[in-house]
mmCIF file of N, CA, C and O in Angstrom:
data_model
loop_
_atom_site.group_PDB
_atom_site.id
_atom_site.type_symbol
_atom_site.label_atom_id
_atom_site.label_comp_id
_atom_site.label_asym_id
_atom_site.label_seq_id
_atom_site.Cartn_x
_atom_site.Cartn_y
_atom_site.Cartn_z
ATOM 1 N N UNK A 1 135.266 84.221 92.394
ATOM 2 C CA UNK A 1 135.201 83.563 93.682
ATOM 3 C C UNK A 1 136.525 83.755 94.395
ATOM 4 O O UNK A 1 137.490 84.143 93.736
ATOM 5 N N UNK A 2 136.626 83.549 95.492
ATOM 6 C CA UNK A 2 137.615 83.625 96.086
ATOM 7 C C UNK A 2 138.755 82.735 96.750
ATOM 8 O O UNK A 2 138.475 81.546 96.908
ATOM 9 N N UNK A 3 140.150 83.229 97.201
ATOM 10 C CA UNK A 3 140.468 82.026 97.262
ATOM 11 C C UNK A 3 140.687 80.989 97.657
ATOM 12 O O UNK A 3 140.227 80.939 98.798
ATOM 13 N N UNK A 4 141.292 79.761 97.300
ATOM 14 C CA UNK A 4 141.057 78.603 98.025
ATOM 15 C C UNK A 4 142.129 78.302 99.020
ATOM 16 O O UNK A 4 143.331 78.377 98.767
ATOM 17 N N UNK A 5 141.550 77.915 100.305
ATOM 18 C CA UNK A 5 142.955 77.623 101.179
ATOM 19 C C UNK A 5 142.804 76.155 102.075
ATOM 20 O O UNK A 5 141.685 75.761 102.407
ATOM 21 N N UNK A 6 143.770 75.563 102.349
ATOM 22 C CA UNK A 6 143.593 74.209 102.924
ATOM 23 C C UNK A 6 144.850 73.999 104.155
ATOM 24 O O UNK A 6 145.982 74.477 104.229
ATOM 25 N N UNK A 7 144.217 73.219 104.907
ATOM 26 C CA UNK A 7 144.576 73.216 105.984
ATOM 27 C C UNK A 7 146.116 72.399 105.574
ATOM 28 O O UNK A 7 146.647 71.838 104.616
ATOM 29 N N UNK A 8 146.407 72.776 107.052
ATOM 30 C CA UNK A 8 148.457 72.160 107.152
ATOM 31 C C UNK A 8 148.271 70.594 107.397
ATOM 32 O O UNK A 8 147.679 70.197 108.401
ATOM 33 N N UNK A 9 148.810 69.694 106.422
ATOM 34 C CA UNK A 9 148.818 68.417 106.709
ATOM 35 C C UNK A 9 149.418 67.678 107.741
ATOM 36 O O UNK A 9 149.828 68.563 108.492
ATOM 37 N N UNK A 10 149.723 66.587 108.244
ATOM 38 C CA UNK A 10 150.485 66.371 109.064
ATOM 39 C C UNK A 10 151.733 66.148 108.631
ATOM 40 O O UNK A 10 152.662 66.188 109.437
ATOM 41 N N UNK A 11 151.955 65.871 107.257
ATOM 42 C CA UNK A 11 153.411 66.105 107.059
ATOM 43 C C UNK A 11 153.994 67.382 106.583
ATOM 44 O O UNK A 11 155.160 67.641 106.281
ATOM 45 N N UNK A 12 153.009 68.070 106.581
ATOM 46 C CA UNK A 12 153.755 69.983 106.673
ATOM 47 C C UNK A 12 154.168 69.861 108.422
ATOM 48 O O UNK A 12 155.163 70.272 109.020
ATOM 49 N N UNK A 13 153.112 69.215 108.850
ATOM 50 C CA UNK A 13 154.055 69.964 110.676
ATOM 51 C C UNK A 13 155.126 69.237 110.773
ATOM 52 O O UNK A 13 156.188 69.656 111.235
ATOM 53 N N UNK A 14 154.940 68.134 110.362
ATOM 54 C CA UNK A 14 156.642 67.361 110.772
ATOM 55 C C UNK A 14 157.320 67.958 109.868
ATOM 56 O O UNK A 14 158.460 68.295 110.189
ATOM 57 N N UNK A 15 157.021 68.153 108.999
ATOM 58 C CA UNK A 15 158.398 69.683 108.247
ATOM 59 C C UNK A 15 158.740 70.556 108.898
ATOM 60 O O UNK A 15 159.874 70.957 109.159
ATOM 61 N N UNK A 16 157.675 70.937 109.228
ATOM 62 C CA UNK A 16 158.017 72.315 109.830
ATOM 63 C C UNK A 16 158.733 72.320 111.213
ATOM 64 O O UNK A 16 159.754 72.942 111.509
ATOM 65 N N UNK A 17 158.065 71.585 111.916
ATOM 66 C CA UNK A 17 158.858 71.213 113.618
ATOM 67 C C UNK A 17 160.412 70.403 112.738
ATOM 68 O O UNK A 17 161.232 70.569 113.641
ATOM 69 N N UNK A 18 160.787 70.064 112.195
ATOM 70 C CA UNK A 18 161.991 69.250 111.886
ATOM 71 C C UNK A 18 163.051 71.129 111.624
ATOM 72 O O UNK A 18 163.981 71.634 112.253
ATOM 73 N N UNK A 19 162.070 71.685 110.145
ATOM 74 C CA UNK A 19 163.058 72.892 109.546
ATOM 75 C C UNK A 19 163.304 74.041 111.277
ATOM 76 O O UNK A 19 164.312 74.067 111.982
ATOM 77 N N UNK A 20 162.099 74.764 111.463
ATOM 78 C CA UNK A 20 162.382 75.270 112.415
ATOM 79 C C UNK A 20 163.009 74.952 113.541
ATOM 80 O O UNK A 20 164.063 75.494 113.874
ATOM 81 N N UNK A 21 162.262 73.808 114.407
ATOM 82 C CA UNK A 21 162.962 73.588 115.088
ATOM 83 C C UNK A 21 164.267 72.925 115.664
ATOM 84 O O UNK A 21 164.612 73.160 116.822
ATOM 85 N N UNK A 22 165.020 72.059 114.804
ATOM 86 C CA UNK A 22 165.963 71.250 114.689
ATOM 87 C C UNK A 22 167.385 72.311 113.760
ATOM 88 O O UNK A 22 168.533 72.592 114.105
ATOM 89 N N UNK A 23 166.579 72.640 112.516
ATOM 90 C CA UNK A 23 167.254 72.877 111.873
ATOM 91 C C UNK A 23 167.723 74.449 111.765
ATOM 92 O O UNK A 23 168.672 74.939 111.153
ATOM 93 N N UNK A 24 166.579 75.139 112.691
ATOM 94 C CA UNK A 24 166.852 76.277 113.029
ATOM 95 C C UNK A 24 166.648 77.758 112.065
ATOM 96 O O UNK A 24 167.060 78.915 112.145
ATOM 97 N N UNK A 25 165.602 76.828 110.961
ATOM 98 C CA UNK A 25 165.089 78.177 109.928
ATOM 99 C C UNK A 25 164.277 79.297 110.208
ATOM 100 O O UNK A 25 163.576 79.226 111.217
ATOM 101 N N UNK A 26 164.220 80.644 109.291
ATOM 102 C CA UNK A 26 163.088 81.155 109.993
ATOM 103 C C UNK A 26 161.723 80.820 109.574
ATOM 104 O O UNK A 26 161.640 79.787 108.910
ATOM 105 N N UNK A 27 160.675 81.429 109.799
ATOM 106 C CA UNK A 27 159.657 81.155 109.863
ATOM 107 C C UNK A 27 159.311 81.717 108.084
ATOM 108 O O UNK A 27 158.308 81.284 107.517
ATOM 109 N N UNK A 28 159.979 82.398 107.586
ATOM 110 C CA UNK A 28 159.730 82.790 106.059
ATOM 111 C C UNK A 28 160.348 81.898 105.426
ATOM 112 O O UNK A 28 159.747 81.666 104.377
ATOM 113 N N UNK A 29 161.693 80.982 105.598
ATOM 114 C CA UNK A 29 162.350 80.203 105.223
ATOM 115 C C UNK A 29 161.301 78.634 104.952
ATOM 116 O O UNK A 29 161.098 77.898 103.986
ATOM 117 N N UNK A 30 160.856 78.673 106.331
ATOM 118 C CA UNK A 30 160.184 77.758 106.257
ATOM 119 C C UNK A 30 158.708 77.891 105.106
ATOM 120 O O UNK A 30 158.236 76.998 104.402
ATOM 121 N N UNK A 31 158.523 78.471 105.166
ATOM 122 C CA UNK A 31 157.151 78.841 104.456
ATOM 123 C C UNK A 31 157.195 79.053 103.125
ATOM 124 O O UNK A 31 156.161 79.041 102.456
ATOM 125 N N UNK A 32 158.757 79.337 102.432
ATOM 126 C CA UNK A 32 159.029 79.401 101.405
ATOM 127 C C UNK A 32 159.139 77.735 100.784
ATOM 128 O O UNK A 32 158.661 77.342 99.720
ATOM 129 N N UNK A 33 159.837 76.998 101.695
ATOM 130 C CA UNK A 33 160.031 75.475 101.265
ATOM 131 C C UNK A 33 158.539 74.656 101.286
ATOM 132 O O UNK A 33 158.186 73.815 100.459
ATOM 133 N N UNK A 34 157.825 75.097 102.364
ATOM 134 C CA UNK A 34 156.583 74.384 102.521
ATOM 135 C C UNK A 34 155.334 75.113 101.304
ATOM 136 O O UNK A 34 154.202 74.636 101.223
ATOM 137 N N UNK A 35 155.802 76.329 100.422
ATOM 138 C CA UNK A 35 154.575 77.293 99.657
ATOM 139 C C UNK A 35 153.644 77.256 100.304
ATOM 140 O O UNK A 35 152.608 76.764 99.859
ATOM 141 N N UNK A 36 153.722 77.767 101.558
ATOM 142 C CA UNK A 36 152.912 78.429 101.821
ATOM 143 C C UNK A 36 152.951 80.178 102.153
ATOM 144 O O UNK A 36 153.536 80.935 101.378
ATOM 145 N N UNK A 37 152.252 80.680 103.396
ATOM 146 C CA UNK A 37 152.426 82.046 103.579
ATOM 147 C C UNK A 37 153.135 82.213 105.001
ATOM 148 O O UNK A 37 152.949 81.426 105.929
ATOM 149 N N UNK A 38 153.787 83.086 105.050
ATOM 150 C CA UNK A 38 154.516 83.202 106.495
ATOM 151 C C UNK A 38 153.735 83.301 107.706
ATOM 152 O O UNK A 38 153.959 82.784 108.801
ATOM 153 N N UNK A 39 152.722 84.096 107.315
ATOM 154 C CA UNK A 39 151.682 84.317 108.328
ATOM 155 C C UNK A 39 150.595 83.022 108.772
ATOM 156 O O UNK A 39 149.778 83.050 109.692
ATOM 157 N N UNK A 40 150.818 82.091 107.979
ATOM 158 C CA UNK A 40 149.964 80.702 108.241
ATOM 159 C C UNK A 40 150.909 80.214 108.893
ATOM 160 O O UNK A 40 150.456 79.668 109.899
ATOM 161 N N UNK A 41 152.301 80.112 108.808
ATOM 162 C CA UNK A 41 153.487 79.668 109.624
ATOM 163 C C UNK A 41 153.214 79.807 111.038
ATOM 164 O O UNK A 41 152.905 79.130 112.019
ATOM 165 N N UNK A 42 153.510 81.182 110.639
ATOM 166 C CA UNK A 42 153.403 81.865 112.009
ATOM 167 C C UNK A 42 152.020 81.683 113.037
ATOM 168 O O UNK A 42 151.940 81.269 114.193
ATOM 169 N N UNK A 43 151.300 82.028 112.378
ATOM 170 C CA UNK A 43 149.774 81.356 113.124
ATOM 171 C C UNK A 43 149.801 79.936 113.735
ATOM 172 O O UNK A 43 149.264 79.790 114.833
ATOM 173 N N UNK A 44 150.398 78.838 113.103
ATOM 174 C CA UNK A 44 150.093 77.603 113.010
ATOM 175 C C UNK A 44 151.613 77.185 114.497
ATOM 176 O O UNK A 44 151.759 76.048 114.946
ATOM 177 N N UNK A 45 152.202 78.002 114.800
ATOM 178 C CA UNK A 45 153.200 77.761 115.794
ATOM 179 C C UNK A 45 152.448 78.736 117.064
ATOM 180 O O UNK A 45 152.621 78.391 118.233
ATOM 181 N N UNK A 46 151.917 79.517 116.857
ATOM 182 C CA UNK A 46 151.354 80.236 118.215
ATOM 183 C C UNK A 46 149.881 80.039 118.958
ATOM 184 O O UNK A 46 149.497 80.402 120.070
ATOM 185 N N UNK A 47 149.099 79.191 117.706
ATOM 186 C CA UNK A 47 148.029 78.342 117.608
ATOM 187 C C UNK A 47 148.217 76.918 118.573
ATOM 188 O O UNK A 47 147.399 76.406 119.338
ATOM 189 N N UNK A 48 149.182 76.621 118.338
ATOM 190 C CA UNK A 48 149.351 74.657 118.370
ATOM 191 C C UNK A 48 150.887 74.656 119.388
ATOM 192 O O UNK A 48 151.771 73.983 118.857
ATOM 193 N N UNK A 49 151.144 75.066 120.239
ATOM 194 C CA UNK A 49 152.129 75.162 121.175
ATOM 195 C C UNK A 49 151.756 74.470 122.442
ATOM 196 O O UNK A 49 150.799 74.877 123.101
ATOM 197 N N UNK A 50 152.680 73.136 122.926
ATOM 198 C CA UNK A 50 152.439 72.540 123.685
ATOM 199 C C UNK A 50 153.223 72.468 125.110
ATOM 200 O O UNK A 50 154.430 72.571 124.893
ATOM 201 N N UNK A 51 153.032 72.374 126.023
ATOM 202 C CA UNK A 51 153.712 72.453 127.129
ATOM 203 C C UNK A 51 153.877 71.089 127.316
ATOM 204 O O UNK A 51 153.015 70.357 127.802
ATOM 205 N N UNK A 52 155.245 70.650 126.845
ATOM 206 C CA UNK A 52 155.905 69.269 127.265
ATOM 207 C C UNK A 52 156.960 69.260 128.362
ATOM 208 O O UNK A 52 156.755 68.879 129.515
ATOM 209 N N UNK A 53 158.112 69.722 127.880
ATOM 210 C CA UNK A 53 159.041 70.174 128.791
ATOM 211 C C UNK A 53 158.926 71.895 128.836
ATOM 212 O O UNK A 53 158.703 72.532 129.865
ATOM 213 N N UNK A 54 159.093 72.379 127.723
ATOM 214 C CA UNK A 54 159.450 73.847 127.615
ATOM 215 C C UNK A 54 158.591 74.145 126.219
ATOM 216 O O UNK A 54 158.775 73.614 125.124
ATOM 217 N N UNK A 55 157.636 75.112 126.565
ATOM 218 C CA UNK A 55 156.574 75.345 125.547
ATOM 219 C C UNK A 55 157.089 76.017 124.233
ATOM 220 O O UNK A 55 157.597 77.129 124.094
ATOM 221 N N UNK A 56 156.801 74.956 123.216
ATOM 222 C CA UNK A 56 157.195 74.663 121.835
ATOM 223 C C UNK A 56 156.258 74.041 121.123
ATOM 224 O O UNK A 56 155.229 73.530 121.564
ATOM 225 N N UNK A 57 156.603 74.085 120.071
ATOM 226 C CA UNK A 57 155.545 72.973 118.613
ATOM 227 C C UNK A 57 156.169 71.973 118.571
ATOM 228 O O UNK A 57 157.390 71.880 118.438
ATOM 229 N N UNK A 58 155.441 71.176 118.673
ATOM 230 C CA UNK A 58 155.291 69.792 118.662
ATOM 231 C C UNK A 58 154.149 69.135 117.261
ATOM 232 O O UNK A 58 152.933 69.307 117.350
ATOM 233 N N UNK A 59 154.828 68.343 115.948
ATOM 234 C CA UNK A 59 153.197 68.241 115.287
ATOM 235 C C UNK A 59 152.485 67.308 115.861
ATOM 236 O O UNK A 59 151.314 67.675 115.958
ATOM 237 N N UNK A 60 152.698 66.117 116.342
ATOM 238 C CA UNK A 60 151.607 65.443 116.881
ATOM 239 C C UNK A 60 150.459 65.946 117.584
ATOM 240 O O UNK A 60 149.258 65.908 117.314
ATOM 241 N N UNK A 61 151.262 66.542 118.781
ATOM 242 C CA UNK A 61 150.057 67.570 119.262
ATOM 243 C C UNK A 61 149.389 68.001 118.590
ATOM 244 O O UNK A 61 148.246 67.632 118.858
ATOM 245 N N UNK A 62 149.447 68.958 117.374
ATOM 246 C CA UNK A 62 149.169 69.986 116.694
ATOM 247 C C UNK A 62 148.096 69.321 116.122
ATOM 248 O O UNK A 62 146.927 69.609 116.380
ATOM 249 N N UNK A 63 148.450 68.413 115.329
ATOM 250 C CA UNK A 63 147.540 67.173 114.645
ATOM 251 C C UNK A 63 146.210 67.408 115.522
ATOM 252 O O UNK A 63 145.067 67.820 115.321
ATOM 253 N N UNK A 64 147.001 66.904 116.647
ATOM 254 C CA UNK A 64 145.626 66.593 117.288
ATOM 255 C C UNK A 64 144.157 67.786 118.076
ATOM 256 O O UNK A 64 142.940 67.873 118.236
ATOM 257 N N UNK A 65 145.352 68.408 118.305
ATOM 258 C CA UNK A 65 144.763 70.116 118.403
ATOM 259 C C UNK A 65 143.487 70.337 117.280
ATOM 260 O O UNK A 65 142.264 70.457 117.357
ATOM 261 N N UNK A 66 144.260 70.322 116.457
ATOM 262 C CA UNK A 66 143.248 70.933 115.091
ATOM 263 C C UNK A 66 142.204 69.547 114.702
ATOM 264 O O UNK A 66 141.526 70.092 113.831
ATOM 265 N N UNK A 67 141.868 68.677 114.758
ATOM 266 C CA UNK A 67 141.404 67.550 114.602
ATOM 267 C C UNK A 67 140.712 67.645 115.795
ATOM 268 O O UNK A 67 139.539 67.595 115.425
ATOM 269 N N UNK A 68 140.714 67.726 116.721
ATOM 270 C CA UNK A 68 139.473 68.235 117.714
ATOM 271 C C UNK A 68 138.835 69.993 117.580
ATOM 272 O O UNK A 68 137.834 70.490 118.096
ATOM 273 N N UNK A 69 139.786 70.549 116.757
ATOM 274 C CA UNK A 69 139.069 71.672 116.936
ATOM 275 C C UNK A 69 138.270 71.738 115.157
ATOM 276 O O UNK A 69 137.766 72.722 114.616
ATOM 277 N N UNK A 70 138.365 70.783 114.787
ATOM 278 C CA UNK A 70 137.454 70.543 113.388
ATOM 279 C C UNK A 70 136.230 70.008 113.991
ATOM 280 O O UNK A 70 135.303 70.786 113.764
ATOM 281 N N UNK A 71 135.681 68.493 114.998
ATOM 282 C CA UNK A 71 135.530 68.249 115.857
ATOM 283 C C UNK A 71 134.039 69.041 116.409
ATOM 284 O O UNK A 71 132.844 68.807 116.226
ATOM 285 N N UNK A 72 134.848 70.141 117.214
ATOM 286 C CA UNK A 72 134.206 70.858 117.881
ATOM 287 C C UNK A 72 133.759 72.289 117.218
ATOM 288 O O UNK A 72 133.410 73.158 118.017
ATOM 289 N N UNK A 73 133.742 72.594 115.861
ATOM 290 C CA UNK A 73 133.278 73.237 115.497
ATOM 291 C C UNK A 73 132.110 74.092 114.946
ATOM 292 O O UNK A 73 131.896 73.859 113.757
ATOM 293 N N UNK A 74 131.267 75.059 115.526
ATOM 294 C CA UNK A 74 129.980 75.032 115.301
ATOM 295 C C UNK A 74 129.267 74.545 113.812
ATOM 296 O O UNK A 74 129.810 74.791 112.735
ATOM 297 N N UNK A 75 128.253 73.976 113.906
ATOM 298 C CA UNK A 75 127.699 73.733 113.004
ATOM 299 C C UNK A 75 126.086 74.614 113.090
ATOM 300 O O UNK A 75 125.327 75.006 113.976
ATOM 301 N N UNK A 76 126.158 74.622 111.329
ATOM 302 C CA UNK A 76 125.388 76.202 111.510
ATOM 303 C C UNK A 76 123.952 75.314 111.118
ATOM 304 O O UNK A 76 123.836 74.343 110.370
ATOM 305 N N UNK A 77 123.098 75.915 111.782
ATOM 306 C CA UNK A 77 121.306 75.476 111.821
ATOM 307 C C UNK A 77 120.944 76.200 110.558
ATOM 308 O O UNK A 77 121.238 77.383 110.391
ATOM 309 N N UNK A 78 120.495 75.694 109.937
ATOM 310 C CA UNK A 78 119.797 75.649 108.442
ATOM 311 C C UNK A 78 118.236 76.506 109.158
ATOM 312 O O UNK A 78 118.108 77.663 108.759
ATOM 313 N N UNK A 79 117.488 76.163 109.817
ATOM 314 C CA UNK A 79 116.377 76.719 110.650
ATOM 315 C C UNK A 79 116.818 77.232 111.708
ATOM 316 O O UNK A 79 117.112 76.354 112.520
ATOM 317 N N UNK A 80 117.010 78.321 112.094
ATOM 318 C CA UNK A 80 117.127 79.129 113.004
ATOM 319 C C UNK A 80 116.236 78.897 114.044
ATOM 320 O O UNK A 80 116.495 78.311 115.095
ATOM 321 N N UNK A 81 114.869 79.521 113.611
ATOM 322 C CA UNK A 81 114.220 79.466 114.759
ATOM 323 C C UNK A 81 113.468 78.081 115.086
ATOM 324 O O UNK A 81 113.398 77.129 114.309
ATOM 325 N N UNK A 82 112.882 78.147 116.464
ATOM 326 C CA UNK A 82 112.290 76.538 116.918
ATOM 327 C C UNK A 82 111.210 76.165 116.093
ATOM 328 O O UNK A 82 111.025 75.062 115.580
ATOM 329 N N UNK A 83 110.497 77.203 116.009
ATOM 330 C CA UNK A 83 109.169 76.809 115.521
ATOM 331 C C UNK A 83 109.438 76.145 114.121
ATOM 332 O O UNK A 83 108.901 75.117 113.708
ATOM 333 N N UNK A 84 110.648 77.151 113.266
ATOM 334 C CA UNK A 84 110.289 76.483 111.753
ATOM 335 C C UNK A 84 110.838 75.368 112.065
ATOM 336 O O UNK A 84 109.941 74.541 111.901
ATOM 337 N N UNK A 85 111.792 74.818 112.425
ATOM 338 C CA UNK A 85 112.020 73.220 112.707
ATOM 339 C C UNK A 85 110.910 71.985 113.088
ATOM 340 O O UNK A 85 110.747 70.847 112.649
ATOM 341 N N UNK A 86 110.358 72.650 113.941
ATOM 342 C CA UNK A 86 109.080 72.122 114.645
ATOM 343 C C UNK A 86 108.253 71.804 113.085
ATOM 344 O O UNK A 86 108.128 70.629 112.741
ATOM 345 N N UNK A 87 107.751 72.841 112.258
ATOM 346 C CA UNK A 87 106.800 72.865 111.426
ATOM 347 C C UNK A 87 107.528 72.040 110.183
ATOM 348 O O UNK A 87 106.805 71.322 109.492
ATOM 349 N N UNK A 88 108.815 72.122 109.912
ATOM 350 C CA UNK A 88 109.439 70.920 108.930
ATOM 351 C C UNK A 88 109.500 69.673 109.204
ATOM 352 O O UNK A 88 109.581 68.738 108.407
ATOM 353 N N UNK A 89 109.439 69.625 111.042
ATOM 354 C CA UNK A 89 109.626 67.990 111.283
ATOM 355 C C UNK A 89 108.623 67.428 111.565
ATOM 356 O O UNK A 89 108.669 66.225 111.823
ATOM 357 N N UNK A 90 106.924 68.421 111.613
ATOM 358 C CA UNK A 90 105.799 68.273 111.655
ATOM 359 C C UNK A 90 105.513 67.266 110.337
ATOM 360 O O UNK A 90 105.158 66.097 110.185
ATOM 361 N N UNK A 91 105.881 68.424 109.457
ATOM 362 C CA UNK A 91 105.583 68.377 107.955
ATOM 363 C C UNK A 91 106.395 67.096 107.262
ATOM 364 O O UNK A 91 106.165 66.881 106.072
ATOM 365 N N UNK A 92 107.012 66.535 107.725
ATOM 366 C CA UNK A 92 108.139 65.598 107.088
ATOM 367 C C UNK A 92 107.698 64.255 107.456
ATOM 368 O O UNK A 92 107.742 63.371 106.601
ATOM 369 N N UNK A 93 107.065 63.881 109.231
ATOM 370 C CA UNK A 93 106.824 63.374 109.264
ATOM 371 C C UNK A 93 104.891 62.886 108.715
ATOM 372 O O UNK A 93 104.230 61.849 108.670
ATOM 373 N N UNK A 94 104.757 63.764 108.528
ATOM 374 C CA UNK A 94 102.850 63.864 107.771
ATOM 375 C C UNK A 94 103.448 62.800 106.045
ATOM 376 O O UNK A 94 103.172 61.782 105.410
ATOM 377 N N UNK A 95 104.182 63.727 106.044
ATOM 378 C CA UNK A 95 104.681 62.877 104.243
ATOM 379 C C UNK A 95 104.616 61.559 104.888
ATOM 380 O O UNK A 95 103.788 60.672 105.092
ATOM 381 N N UNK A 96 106.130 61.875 105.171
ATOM 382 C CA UNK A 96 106.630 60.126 105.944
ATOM 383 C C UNK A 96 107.359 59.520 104.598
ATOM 384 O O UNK A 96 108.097 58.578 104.888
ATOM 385 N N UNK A 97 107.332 59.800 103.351
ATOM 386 C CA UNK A 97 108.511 59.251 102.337
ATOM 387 C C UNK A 97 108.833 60.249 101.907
ATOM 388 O O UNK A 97 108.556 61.357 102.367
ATOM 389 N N UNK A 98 109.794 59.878 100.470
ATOM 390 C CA UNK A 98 110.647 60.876 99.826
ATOM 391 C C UNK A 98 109.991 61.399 98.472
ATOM 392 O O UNK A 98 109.309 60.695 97.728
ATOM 393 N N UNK A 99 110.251 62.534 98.297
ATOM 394 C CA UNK A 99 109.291 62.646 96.881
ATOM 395 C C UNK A 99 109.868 62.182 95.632
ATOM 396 O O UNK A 99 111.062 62.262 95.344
ATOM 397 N N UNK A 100 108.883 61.658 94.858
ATOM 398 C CA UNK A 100 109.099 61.269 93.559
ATOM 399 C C UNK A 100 110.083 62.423 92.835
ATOM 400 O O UNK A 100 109.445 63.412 92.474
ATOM 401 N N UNK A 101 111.499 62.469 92.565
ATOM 402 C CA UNK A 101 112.254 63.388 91.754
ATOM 403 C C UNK A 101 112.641 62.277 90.536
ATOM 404 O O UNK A 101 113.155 61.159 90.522
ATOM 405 N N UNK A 102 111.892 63.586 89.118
ATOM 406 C CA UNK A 102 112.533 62.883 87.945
ATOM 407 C C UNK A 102 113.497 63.664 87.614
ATOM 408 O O UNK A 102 113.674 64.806 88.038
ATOM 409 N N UNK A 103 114.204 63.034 86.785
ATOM 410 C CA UNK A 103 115.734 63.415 86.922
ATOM 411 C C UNK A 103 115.431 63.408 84.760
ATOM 412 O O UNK A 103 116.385 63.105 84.044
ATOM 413 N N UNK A 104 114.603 63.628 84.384
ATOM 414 C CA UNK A 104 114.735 62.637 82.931
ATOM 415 C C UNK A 104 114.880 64.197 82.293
ATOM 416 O O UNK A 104 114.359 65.181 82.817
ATOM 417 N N UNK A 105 115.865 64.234 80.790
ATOM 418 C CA UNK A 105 116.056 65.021 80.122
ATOM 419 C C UNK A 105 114.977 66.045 79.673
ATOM 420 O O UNK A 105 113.988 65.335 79.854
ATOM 421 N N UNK A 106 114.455 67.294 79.185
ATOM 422 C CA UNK A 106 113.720 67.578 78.352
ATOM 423 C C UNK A 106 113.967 67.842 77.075
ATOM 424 O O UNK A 106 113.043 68.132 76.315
#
């Protein structure tokens, strides 16, 4: 399987806006302290850039950026087309309960 990756917390961005921007690291520097990859660094500052005074990363923003864009993310239809929906929600409501599932050892 392949591998596993997880999103930047909110206390990776306040790391990161503190190392980079305050403290003036680079973007591999940073990514080395945070383990992650430079290129998620780098993504995650050209991604999430806010126009406050002078366009920069900011994490709050960022937070909130990505938290609406989780949000707003497509969600994928299990039934594609209309009809088979139509004919499951035909069919679901004809039942009208849940089926008997045994769960018991053999």
């Amino acid at each position: 399987m392949g591998t596993q990756y997880s999103h930047l917390s909110n206390f990776e961005r306040c790391r990161l806006f503190e190392w980079y921007h305050y403290q003036k690291k680079s973007i591999r520097e940073v990514s080395r302290l945070l383990n992650r990859s430079h290129s998620t660094i780098s993504r995650e500052l050209k991604r999430n850039k806010y126009d406050y005074y002078v366009p920069t990363y900011y994490p709050h923003p960022a937070q909130m950026y990505y938290e609406v864009r989780v949000r707003e993310r497509a969600k994928r239809v299990k039934l594609k087309s209309v009809e088979a929906q139509r004919y499951v929600a035909d069919k679901l409501k004809k039942i009208n309960k849940t089926p008997n599932l045994n769960f018991s050892a053999s």
